[in-house]
Amino acid sequence: AVVAYVVASGTAFVEDLDESFKENRKDDIWLVDFYAPWCGHCKKLEPVWNEVGIEMKNMGSPVRVGKMDATSFSSIASEFGVRGYPTIKLLKGDLAYNYRGPRTKDDIIEFANRVAGPLIRPLPSQHLFEHVQKRHRVLFVYVGGESPLKEKYIEVASELIVYTYFFSASEDVLPEYVTLPELPAVMVFKDGTYFVYDEYEDGDLSSWINRERFQGYLNVDGFTLYELGDTGKLVAIAIIDDKNSSVEHTRLKSIIQEVARDYRDHFHRDFQFGHMDGNDYINSLLMDDLTIPTIVVLNTSNQQYFLPDRHIENTEDMVQFINNILDGTAEAQGGDGLLQRIKRIIYDAKSTVMSVFKSSPLLGCFLFGLPLGVISIMCYGICTADTDGGMEEHETAKKESSDRELTDEGSEEEQEEEKNGKYTELSDGELKQKDIMEKKKD
């Protein structure tokens, strides 16, 4: 009964949307789940979405939560750029923001509150600055008055607000340990320190913010690794088993953490550091079986990877390995060349077949046995048809050859008649000679 009540109350705070939504939506801010009734991921998201509806209502959020069957209202879904299910979007005026984070209640609510609020949030006091700094692990701040840099900052914020918060503050609000070479300036606070944007060293502001929106050290999973692909950084990961507390597992993790912390100024522009629990995902990515614990460096832009050529014993070994990658002396493996693409197709096909047979052997036998059986029957039919046709052609040719022989030489009866004729002619001649001899004798 309690479960039924929770489900019913959650559904009450999530509105079912129809074709009228297109005309009425601009008066409010909407968080919408575009789903398909047959989609397994959509069904898994449904209870989480109901919890989101309850939470947003209880906190008094101005964001209204809804869901739309994208298969029934496909024209509206297409207009909003829905390409897969489920698709979560926050609709704010004429703008539509895609949610690409983990499908958990807290992450979705955090996204909705961030995007629905002001694009640039002011920090008028040191107390508020300290409060925000404690709450957010990564914090972007613009310092200064009106300028072309501020206009660019606002433009980038409108694009990347889906990932992180953007603030503005005056110089006297900043912590005492902060020193700025000039104003205006854009800064990022993370990992207990700060970095100031330098156009000459860091390039485009949007690219710099996209690179720096992650902490220096992360617990990396498949989704995070996908997001890191947009940063252009190399990703150095310790592949370990979180449940294994042996010295080797904890040592490699500590080495990566120390490099991320102690060599931040040297490597933070080019490298992202972290650890990954288990090797299943990394094995599928590299198409190889890595023995854990180990260390791998990924280049997500071209699918290359680097493995240390010797055992990593300490921080100095790891730093040397990174420097070898940067100066080009470390051997790169993988890549996105033609051979690797062919290998990927074969690997994916093999993995799919193995997963089907592993999860359901009978289904695997049916799915792969039936087509193979049909193909075998077709091949057998083709081969049999060719053999019969060849025999018939052979018999026909043999018959035609016999006919030609009979036509050229005649039948046995004709040959016998010919012999008889010759015999008859010879007998008559002999008789005539005999008659002549008798007449001479007379």
Coordinates of C-alpha atoms in Angstrom, one line a residue, residues 137-315:
R137 CA 33.9 21.2 -6.2
V138 CA 34.5 23.2 -9.4
L139 CA 33.8 27.0 -9.5
F140 CA 34.1 29.4 -12.4
V141 CA 34.3 33.1 -11.5
Y142 CA 34.5 36.3 -13.6
V143 CA 36.2 39.2 -11.9
G144 CA 35.9 42.7 -13.3
G145 CA 33.5 45.1 -15.0
E146 CA 32.0 45.3 -18.4
S147 CA 34.4 44.1 -21.1
P148 CA 34.7 41.9 -24.2
L149 CA 35.9 39.1 -21.9
K150 CA 32.7 39.3 -20.0
E151 CA 30.6 39.1 -23.1
K152 CA 32.6 36.0 -24.1
Y153 CA 32.1 34.6 -20.6
I154 CA 28.3 35.0 -20.9
E155 CA 28.3 33.4 -24.3
V156 CA 30.3 30.3 -23.0
A157 CA 28.1 30.1 -19.9
S158 CA 24.9 29.9 -22.1
E159 CA 26.5 26.9 -23.8
L160 CA 28.1 25.0 -20.9
I161 CA 25.6 25.8 -18.1
V162 CA 24.4 22.2 -18.5
Y163 CA 27.8 21.1 -17.0
T164 CA 28.8 23.6 -14.4
Y165 CA 27.9 26.8 -12.5
F166 CA 29.1 30.3 -13.5
F167 CA 29.6 33.2 -11.1
S168 CA 30.8 36.8 -11.0
A169 CA 32.4 38.7 -8.2
S170 CA 34.4 41.8 -7.4
E171 CA 38.1 41.6 -6.5
D172 CA 37.6 42.4 -2.8
V173 CA 35.3 39.4 -2.4
L174 CA 38.0 36.9 -3.4
P175 CA 40.0 34.9 -0.7
E176 CA 43.1 36.6 0.5
Y177 CA 45.5 34.0 -1.1
V178 CA 44.2 34.9 -4.6
T179 CA 46.4 37.2 -6.7
L180 CA 45.4 38.4 -10.1
P181 CA 47.9 39.6 -12.7
E182 CA 45.3 41.9 -14.3
L183 CA 41.6 42.6 -14.6
P184 CA 39.2 41.5 -16.0
A185 CA 39.9 37.9 -15.3
V186 CA 38.3 34.5 -15.4
M187 CA 39.2 31.9 -12.8
V188 CA 38.5 28.4 -11.8
F189 CA 38.6 27.2 -8.2
K190 CA 39.1 23.5 -7.7
D191 CA 41.3 20.9 -5.9
G192 CA 42.1 23.4 -3.1
T193 CA 43.7 25.9 -5.4
Y194 CA 42.8 28.2 -8.4
F195 CA 43.9 28.8 -12.0
V196 CA 43.6 32.0 -14.0
Y197 CA 42.6 31.9 -17.7
D198 CA 45.4 33.0 -20.0
E199 CA 44.3 33.5 -23.6
Y200 CA 47.8 33.1 -25.0
E201 CA 48.6 29.8 -23.2
D202 CA 45.0 28.4 -22.8
G203 CA 43.5 29.3 -26.2
D204 CA 39.8 29.7 -26.6
L205 CA 37.8 30.5 -23.4
S206 CA 35.2 27.9 -24.3
S207 CA 37.8 25.1 -24.8
W208 CA 39.6 26.1 -21.6
I209 CA 36.4 26.0 -19.5
N210 CA 35.4 22.7 -21.1
R211 CA 38.8 21.2 -20.1
E212 CA 38.8 22.6 -16.6
R213 CA 35.3 21.7 -15.5
F214 CA 36.5 18.4 -14.0
Q215 CA 38.5 18.0 -10.8
G216 CA 42.1 17.0 -11.2
Y217 CA 41.4 13.5 -9.9
L218 CA 38.3 11.5 -10.6
N219 CA 36.6 8.2 -10.0
V220 CA 36.2 7.4 -13.7
D221 CA 33.4 5.3 -15.2
G222 CA 32.2 4.8 -18.7
F223 CA 30.1 8.0 -18.7
T224 CA 32.8 10.2 -17.3
L225 CA 35.3 8.8 -19.8
Y226 CA 32.9 9.7 -22.6
E227 CA 32.6 13.3 -21.2
L228 CA 36.3 13.6 -20.9
G229 CA 36.6 13.0 -24.6
D230 CA 35.5 16.6 -25.2
T231 CA 38.3 18.0 -23.2
G232 CA 41.2 16.9 -25.5
K233 CA 43.2 15.8 -22.5
L234 CA 45.0 12.5 -22.1
V235 CA 43.5 10.4 -19.3
A236 CA 45.8 8.6 -16.9
I237 CA 43.9 5.9 -15.0
A238 CA 44.8 3.3 -12.4
I239 CA 42.7 0.2 -13.2
I240 CA 42.0 -1.4 -9.8
D241 CA 39.5 -3.4 -7.8
D242 CA 37.9 -1.1 -5.2
K243 CA 37.0 -4.1 -3.1
N244 CA 40.6 -5.4 -3.1
S245 CA 42.5 -3.8 -0.3
S246 CA 45.9 -5.3 -1.2
V247 CA 49.0 -3.2 -1.2
E248 CA 49.4 -3.3 -5.0
H249 CA 45.9 -1.9 -5.7
T250 CA 46.1 0.9 -3.1
R251 CA 49.7 1.8 -4.2
L252 CA 48.9 2.4 -7.8
K253 CA 45.9 4.5 -6.8
S254 CA 48.0 6.5 -4.4
I255 CA 50.7 7.1 -7.1
I256 CA 48.1 8.6 -9.5
Q257 CA 46.7 10.8 -6.8
E258 CA 50.1 12.1 -5.8
V259 CA 51.0 12.9 -9.4
A260 CA 47.7 14.7 -9.9
R261 CA 48.3 16.8 -6.7
D262 CA 52.0 17.4 -6.7
Y263 CA 52.6 17.9 -10.4
R264 CA 49.4 19.8 -11.1
D265 CA 51.2 22.8 -12.5
H266 CA 53.2 20.6 -14.9
F267 CA 50.4 18.4 -16.3
H268 CA 47.0 19.8 -15.6
R269 CA 46.7 21.3 -19.1
D270 CA 47.4 18.0 -20.8
F271 CA 46.4 15.3 -18.4
Q272 CA 43.3 14.2 -16.5
F273 CA 44.0 11.7 -13.6
G274 CA 41.7 9.1 -11.9
H275 CA 41.0 5.5 -11.2
M276 CA 38.5 3.0 -12.6
D277 CA 36.9 0.1 -10.7
G278 CA 37.3 -3.1 -12.6
N279 CA 38.6 -3.8 -16.1
D280 CA 35.5 -4.8 -18.0
Y281 CA 34.8 -1.5 -19.6
I282 CA 38.5 -0.7 -20.4
N283 CA 38.9 -4.2 -21.9
S284 CA 36.0 -3.5 -24.3
L285 CA 37.4 -0.1 -25.1
L286 CA 41.0 -1.4 -25.8
M287 CA 39.9 -4.8 -27.2
D288 CA 42.4 -6.4 -24.9
D289 CA 42.5 -8.2 -21.6
L290 CA 44.3 -6.0 -19.1
T291 CA 45.5 -7.7 -15.9
I292 CA 44.6 -5.5 -12.8
P293 CA 46.0 -3.6 -11.1
T294 CA 47.6 -1.7 -13.9
I295 CA 48.0 1.8 -15.3
V296 CA 46.8 3.0 -18.8
V297 CA 46.9 6.3 -20.5
L298 CA 44.1 7.0 -23.0
N299 CA 43.9 9.4 -25.9
T300 CA 40.2 9.7 -26.3
S301 CA 40.5 11.9 -29.4
N302 CA 42.0 9.2 -31.6
Q303 CA 41.4 6.0 -29.5
Q304 CA 45.1 5.4 -28.9
Y305 CA 46.4 4.2 -25.6
F306 CA 49.8 3.8 -23.8
L307 CA 50.9 1.1 -21.4
P308 CA 54.0 1.4 -19.3
D309 CA 56.9 -0.6 -20.6
R310 CA 58.0 -1.4 -17.0
H311 CA 56.5 -1.8 -13.6
I312 CA 55.5 1.5 -12.0
E313 CA 57.1 1.4 -8.6
N314 CA 56.7 5.0 -7.4
T315 CA 55.7 8.6 -8.4

